Coordinates of C-alpha atoms in Angstrom, one line a residue:
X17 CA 0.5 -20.8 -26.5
X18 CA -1.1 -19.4 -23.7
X19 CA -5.6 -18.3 -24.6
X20 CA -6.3 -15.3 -24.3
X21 CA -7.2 -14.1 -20.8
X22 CA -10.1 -11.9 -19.9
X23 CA -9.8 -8.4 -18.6
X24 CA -11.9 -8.9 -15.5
X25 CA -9.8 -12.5 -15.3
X26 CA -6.7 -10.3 -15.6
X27 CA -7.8 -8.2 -12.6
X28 CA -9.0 -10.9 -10.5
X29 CA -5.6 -12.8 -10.6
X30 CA -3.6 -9.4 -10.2
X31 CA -5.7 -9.0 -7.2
X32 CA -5.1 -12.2 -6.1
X33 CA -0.7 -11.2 -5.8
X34 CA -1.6 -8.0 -4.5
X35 CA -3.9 -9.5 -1.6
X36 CA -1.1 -11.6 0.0
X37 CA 1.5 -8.7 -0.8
X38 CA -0.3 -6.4 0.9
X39 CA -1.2 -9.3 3.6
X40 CA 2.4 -9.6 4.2
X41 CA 2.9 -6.1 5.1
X42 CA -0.3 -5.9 6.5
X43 CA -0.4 -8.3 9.3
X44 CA 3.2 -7.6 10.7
X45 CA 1.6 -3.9 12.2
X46 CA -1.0 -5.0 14.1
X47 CA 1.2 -8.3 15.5
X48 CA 3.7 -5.8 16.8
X49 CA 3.2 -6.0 20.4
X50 CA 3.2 -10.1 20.3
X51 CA 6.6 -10.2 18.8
X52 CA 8.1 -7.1 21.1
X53 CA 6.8 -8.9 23.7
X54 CA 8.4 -12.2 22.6
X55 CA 11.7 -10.7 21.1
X56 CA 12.2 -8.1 24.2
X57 CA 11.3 -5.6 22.0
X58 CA 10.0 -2.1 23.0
X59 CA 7.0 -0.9 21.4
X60 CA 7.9 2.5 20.1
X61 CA 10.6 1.3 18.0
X62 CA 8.0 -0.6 15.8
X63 CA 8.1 1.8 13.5
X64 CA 11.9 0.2 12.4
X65 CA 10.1 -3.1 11.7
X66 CA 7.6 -1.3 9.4
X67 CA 10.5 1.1 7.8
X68 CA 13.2 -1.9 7.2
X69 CA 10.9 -2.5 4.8
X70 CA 9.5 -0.1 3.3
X71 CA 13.2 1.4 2.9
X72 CA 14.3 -2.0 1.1
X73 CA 10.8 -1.2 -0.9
X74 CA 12.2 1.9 -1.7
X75 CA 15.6 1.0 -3.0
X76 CA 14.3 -2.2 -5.0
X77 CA 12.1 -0.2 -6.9
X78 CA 14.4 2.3 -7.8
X79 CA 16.8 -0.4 -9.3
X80 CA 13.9 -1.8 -10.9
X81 CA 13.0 1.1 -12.7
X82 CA 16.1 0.8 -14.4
X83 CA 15.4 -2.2 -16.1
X84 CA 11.5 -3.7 -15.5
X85 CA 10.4 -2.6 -18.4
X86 CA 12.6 -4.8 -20.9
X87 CA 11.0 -7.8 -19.2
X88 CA 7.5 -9.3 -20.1
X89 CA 5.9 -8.2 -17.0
X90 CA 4.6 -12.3 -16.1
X91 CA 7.8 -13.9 -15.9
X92 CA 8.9 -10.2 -13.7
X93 CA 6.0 -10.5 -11.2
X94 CA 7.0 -14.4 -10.7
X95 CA 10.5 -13.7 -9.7
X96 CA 9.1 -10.9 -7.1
X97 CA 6.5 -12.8 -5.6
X98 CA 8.8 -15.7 -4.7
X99 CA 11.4 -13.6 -3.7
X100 CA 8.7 -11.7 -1.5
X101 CA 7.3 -15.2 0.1
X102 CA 11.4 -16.3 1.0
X103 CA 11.7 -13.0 2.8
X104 CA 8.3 -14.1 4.5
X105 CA 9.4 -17.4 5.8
X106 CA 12.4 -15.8 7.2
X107 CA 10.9 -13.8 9.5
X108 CA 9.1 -16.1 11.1
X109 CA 12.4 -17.3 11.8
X110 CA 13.5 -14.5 13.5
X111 CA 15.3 -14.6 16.8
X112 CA 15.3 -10.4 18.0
X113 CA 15.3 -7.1 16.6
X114 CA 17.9 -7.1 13.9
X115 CA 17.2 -11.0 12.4
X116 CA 13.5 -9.5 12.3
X117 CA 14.4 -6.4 10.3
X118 CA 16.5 -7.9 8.3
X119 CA 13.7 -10.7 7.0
X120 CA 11.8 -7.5 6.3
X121 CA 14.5 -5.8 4.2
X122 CA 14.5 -9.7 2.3
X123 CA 10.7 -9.1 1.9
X124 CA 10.7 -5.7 1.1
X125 CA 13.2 -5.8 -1.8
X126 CA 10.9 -8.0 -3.7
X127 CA 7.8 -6.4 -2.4
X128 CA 8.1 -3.2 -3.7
X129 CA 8.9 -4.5 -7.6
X130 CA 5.8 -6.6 -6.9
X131 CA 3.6 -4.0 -6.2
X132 CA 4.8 -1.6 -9.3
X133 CA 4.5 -4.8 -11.6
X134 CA 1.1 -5.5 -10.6
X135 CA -0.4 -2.0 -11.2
X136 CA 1.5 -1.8 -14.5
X137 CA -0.5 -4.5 -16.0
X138 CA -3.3 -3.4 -14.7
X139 CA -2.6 -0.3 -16.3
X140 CA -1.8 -2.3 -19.9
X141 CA -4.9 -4.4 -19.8
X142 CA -7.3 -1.8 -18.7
X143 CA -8.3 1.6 -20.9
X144 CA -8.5 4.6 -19.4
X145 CA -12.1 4.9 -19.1
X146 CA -12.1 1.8 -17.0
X147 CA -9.0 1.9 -14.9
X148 CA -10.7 3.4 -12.0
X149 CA -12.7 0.4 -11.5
X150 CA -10.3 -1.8 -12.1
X151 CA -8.1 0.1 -9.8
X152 CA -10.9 -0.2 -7.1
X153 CA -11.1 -4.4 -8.0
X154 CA -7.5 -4.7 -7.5
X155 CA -7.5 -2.6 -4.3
X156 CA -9.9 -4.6 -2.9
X157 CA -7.3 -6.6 -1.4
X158 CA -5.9 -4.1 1.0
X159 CA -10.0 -4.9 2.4
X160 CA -9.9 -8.7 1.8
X161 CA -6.4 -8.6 3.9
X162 CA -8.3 -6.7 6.9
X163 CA -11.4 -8.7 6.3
X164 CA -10.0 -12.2 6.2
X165 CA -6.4 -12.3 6.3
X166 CA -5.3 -10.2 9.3
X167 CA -8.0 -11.2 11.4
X168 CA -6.8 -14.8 11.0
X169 CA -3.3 -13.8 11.1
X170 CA -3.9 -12.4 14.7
X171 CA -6.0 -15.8 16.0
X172 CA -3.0 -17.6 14.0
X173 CA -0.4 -15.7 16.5
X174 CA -2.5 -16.0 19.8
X175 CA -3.0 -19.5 19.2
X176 CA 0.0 -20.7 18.1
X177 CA 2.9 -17.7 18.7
X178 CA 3.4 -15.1 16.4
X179 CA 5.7 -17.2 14.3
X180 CA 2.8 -18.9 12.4
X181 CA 1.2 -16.2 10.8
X182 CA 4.9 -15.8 8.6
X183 CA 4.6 -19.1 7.6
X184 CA 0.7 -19.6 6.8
X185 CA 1.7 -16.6 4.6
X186 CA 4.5 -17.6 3.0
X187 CA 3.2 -21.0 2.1
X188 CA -0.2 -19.4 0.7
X189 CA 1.8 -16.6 -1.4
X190 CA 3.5 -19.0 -3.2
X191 CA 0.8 -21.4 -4.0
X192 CA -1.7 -17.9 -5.3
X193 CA 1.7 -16.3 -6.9
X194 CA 2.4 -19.8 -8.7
X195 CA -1.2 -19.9 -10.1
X196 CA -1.2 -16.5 -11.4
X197 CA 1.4 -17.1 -13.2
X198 CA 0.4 -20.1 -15.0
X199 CA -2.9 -18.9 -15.6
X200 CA -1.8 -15.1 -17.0
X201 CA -0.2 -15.2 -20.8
X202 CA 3.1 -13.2 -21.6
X203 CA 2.3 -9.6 -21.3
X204 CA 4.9 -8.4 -23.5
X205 CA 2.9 -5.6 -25.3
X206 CA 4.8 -2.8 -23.4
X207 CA 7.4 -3.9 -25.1
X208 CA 5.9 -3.9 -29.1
X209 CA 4.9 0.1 -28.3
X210 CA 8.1 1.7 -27.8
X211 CA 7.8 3.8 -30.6
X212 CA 10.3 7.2 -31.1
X213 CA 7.5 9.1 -28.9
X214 CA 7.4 6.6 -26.0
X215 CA 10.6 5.4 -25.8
X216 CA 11.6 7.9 -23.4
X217 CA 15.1 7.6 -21.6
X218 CA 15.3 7.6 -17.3
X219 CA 16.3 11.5 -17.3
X220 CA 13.2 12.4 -20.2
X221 CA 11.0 10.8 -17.8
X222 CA 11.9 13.1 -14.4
X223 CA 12.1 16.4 -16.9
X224 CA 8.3 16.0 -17.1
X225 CA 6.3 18.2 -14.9
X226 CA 3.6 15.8 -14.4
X227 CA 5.7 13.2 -13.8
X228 CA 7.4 15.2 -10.6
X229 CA 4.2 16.5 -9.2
X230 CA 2.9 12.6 -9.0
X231 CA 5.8 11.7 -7.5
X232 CA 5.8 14.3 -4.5
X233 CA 2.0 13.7 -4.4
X234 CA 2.5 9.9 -4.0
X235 CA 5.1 10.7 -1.1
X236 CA 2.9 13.3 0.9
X237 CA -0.1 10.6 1.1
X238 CA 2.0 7.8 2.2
X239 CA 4.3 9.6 4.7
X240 CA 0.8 11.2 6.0
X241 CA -0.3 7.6 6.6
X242 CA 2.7 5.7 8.2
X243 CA 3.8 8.2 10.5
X244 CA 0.6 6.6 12.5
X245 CA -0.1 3.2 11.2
X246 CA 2.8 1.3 12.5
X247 CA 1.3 2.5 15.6
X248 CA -2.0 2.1 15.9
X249 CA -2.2 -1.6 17.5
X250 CA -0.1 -0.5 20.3
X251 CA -1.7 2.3 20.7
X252 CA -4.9 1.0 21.1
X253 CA -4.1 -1.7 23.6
X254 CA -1.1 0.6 25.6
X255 CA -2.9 3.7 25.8
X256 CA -6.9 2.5 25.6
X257 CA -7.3 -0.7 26.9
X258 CA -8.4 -1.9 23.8
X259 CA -8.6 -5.7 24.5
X260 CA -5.8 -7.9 22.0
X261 CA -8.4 -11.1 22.2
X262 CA -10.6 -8.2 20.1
X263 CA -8.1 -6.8 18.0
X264 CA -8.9 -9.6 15.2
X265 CA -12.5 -8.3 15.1
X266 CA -11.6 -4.7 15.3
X267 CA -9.4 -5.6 11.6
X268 CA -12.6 -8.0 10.2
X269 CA -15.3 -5.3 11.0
X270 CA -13.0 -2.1 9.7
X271 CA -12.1 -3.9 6.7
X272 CA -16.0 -4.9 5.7
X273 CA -16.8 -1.7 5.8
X274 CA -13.1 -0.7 3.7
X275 CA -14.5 -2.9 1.0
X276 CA -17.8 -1.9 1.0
X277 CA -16.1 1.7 0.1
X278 CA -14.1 0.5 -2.8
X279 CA -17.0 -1.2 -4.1
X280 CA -18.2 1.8 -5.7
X281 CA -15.5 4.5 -5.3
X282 CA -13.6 3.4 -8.2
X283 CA -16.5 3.9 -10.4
X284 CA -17.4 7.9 -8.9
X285 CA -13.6 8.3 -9.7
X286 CA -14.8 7.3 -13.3
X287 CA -17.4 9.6 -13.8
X288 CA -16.6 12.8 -11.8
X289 CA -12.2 12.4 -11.6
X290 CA -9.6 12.0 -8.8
X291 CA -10.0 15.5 -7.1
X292 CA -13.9 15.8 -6.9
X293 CA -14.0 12.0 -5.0
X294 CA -10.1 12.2 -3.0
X295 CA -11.1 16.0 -1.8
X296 CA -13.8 14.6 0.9
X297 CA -12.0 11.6 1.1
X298 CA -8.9 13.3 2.9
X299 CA -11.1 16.1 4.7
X300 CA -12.7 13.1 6.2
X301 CA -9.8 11.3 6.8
X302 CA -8.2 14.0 8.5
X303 CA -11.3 14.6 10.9
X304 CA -10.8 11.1 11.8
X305 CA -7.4 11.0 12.5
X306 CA -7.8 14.1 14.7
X307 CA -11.2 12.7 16.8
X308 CA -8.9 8.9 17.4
X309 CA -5.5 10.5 18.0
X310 CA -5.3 13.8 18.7
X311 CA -8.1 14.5 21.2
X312 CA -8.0 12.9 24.8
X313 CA -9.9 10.8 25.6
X314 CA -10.8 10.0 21.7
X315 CA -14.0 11.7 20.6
X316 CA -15.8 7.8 19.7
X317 CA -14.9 4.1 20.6
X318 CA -12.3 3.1 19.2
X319 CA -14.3 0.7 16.8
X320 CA -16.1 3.9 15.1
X321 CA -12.5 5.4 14.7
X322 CA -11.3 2.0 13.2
X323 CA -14.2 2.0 10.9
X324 CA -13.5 5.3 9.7
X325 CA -9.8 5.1 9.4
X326 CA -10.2 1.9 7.1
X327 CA -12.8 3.6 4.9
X328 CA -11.9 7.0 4.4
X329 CA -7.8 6.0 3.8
X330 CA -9.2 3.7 0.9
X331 CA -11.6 5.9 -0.6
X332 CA -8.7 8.7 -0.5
X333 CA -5.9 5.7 -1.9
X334 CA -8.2 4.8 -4.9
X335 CA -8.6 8.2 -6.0
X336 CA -5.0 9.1 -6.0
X337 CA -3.4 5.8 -7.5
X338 CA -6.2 5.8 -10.1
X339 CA -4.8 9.4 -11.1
X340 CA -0.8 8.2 -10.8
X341 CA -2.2 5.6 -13.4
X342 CA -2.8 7.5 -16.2
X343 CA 0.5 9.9 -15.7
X344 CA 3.3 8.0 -17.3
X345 CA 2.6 6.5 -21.1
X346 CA 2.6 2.7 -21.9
X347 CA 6.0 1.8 -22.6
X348 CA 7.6 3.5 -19.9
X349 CA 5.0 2.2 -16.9
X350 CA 7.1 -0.4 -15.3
X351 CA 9.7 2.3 -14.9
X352 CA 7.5 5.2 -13.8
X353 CA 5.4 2.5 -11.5
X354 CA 9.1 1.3 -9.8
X355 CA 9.8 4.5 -9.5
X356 CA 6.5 5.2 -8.0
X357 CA 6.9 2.5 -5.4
X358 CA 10.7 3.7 -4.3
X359 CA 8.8 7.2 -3.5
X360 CA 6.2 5.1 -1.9
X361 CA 7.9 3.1 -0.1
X362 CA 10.9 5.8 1.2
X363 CA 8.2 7.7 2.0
X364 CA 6.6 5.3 4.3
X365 CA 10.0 4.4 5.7
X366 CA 10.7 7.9 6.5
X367 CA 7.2 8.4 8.5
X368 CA 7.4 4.9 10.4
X369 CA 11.1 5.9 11.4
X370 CA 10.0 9.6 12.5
X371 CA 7.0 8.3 14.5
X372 CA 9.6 5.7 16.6
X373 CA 11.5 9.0 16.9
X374 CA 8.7 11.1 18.3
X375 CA 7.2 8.6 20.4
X376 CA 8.1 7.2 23.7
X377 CA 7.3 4.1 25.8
X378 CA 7.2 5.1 29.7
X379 CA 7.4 2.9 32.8
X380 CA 3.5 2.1 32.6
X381 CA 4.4 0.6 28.9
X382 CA 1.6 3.8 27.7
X383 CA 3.1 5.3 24.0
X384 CA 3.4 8.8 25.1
X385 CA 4.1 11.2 21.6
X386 CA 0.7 10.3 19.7
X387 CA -1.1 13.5 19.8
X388 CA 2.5 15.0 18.3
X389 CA 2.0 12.0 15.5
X390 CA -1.4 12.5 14.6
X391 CA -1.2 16.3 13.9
X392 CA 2.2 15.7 11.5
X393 CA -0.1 13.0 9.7
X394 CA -3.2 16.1 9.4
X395 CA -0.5 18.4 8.3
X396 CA 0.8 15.8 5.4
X397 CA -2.4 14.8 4.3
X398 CA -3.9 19.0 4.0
X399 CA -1.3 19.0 0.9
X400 CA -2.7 16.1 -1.1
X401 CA -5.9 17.6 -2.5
X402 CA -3.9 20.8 -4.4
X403 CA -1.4 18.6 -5.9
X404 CA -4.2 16.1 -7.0
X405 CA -5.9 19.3 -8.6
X406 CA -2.1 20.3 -10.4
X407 CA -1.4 16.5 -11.2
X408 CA -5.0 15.9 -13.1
X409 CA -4.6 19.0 -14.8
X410 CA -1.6 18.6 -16.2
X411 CA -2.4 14.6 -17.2
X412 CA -5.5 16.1 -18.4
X413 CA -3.2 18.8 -20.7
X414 CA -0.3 16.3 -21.6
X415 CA -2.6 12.9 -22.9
X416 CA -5.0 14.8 -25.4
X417 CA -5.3 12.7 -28.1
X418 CA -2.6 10.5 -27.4
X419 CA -3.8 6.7 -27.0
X420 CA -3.1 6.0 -23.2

C-alpha cells in the first residue's frame, strides 16, 4: 500500500500533468505560422488547428462525465495522459491540414478528461478554505509553459523544424504523467461519499441553478479568450513585424510576469472571494485587449501588450476556476468537472472557428479582421463579472453548512 501523500505533494504532482497538458496545447498557437508555412497552410485558418481540439475536448468530456466518477481518479488520469501524449506524437507526424487536425482531435479527446481529472483531485485533497491557493499552485503551469516550455518549444522548431517540439513533448509527458502516477496513492474517496444527498443522477445535476450559471460563465470566459489567442502569433509577426527569432522571448518574459501574478492571486481570492479579485482582473484585461488589437497602430509595444495579456487573463482565470470549484459537491466532481471541460472546451472551439471565419489573409500575407475579433472578445469578457457575482452567491446560498 501506497504512504500517504502530502497535500502540497498532491498539488505539486497535479501541477506537474497539467504543465505538459497545457504545454501541449500551448505551444501549437504560437508555432502556427512554421507549420502553415511548412504544410501550405494559410494563416487565418489556424483557428481549425486550435478548434479540432478543443471540439474533441469538448465531446470527451461530455462522455466522461458519464462515467469518471465510478473510477479512482489515479488510475483515470493515467489512461488520459497517455492517451493525450499518443495524440502528441502524431502530430508531429503530420503531413497537411487534415492529418494535423486530426492528431489534434487524438490529443484533444484525452486532453480534456485530463484536465477535468486533475482539478477534481485538487478539489478532493484541498478544503475550501485553501482551494484558492492551491488552485493558483496548480495554475502555475499555464506560466511555467510560457516561461519554460514554449519558449523552448519555439527554439526546438527553428532549430530543428516544427516537428520536434511534438515529440520533445510527447516523450517528456509521458515520463512526468508515468511518475505522477506511481508517486500519487488511489484517490478513491469520491467514491466512499456518495451518500443519498450526494449521489445525485446526470439530470439532478443540470436542474441546479448554480450548476447552469457556472457552466455559461465558464463558456463566456473561454470563448472571450480564443476567439483571439489562436491568433495572436500571426498576428504579431503578419501585421507588426514582430520579429519570429523573438517570439520565444516575447512567451519567456510574458509568462515571468504570468507567474509572478498567480503567486499571490490565489491567496486575495482567499480572503476577499472570486468577484472582488476577477472584477479588475477582466476590466483590465479588456483594456488590454482593446490598446493591442483594436487600436491602430497598438497603443504600446507589443512586449507591454504581451505582458499584460499573460497577467491579467491569469489573474481573471484563477478567480473564476477557483469559484467553479466549490459549485458541484464531492461525489459528483469528476462529472460536473468533465462537464465543465466539454463547456470549456466547445466553447473555445466555437471562438477559434469564428475568428478563422472573420479573419482574412490578403495578398501581402497581413490578417485583415482583427480589430472585428478583438471587440467580440471585449464584448464576451463584459459578461463574466455579473455572472461571477450570481454564481458566488448562489454557491454561497446552496453549501451552508454542508461539508464541501
Amino acid at each position: 500500500m501506497k504512504p500517504a501523500v502530502s497535500e502540497r505533494s498532491t498539488v505539486l504532482l497535479v501541477a506537474a500533468v497539467q504543465f505538459v497538458n497545457i504545454l501541449d496545447f500551448m505551444m501549437v498557437m504560437p508555432m502556427g505560422p512554421d507549420f502553415a508555412r511548412a504544410l501550405h497552410i494559410p494563416t487565418s485558418e489556424l483557428g481549425l488547428i486550435g478548434g479540432s481540439y478543443t471540439a474533441a475536448a469538448s465531446v470527451s468530456g461530455l462522455a466522461g462525465s458519464l462515467f469518471l466518477d465510478r473510477y479512482d481518479r489515479r488510475k483515470a488520469l493515467a489512461v488520459a495522459m497517455f492517451g493525450l501524449m499518443a495524440g502528441t506524437v502524431m502530430g508531429g507526424l503530420a503531413t497537411g491540414l487534415p492529418t494535423l487536425m486530426a492528431a489534434r482531435v487524438i490529443a484533444g479527446a484525452f486532453g480534456g478528461p485530463a484536465t477535468s481529472l486533475a482539478l477534481s483531485i485538487i478539489a478532493d485533497v484541498i478544503p475550501p478554505e485553501r482551494r484558492g491557493k492551491a488552485m493558483g499552485t496548480v495554475m502555475t503551469s499555464f506560466s511555467i509553459a510560457s516561461v519554460l516550455g514554449v519558449p523552448a518549444g519555439l527554439e526546438l522548431a527553428r532549430l530543428g523544424g516544427w516537428r520536434m517540439p511534438f515529440f520533445a513533448v510527447g516523450a517528456m509527458g509521458l515520463a512526468l504523467a508515468a511518475l505522477a502516477v506511481f508517486l500519487l496513492p488511489p484517490l478513491r474517496g469520491h467514491l466512499d461519499r456518495k451518500t443519498d444527498a450526494e449521489a445525485v443522477s446526470f439530470g439532478d445535476l443540470f436542474r441546479r441553478p448554480v450548476v447552469l450559471y457556472s457552466y455559461v460563465m465558464t463558456a463566456t470566459a473561454m470563448m472571450g479568450a480564443f476567439i483571439l489567442i489562436p491568433n495572436i502569433s500571426a498576428y504579431i509577426q503578419q501585421n507588426l513585424a514582430y520579429p519570429r527569432e523573438h517570439i520565444g522571448r516575447l512567451y519567456l518574459i510574458g509568462g515571468c510576469v504570468s507567474f509572478g501574478v498567480l503567486q499571490f492571486v490565489g491567496r486575495l481570492v482567499d480572503r476577499y472571494g472570486s468577484v472582488r479579485v476577477g472584477l479588475p482582473g477582466t476590466i483590465t484585461l479588456a483594456l488590454v485587449v482593446y490598446a493591442g488589437f483594436v487600436a491602430v497602430p497598438p497603443w504600446f509595444p507589443v512586449l507591454a501588450i504581451f505582458i499584460g495579456f499573460m497577467g491579467t487573463s491569469g489573474f481573471r482565470n484563477v478567480a473564476f476556476n477557483t469559484l467553479t470549484s466549490k459549485v458541484p459537491r464531492p461525489a459528483e466532481r469528476a462529472r460536473f468537472m468533465s462537464i465543465q471541460s466539454a463547456v470549456q472546451h466547445a466553447a473555445s472551439a466555437a471562438g477559434a472557428v469564428l475568428s478563422s471565419r472573420l479573419l482574412v489573409e490578403n495578398a501581402a500575407h497581413r490578417l485583415e479582421g482583427m480589430r472585428t475579433v478583438a471587440l467580440v472578445s471585449i464584448a464576451l469578457m463584459s459578461a463574466l463579472p455579473p455572472l461571477m457575482f450570481v454564481v458566488e452567491r448562489k454557491v454561497a446560498e446552496a453549501t451552508g453548512p454542508r461539508p464541501s
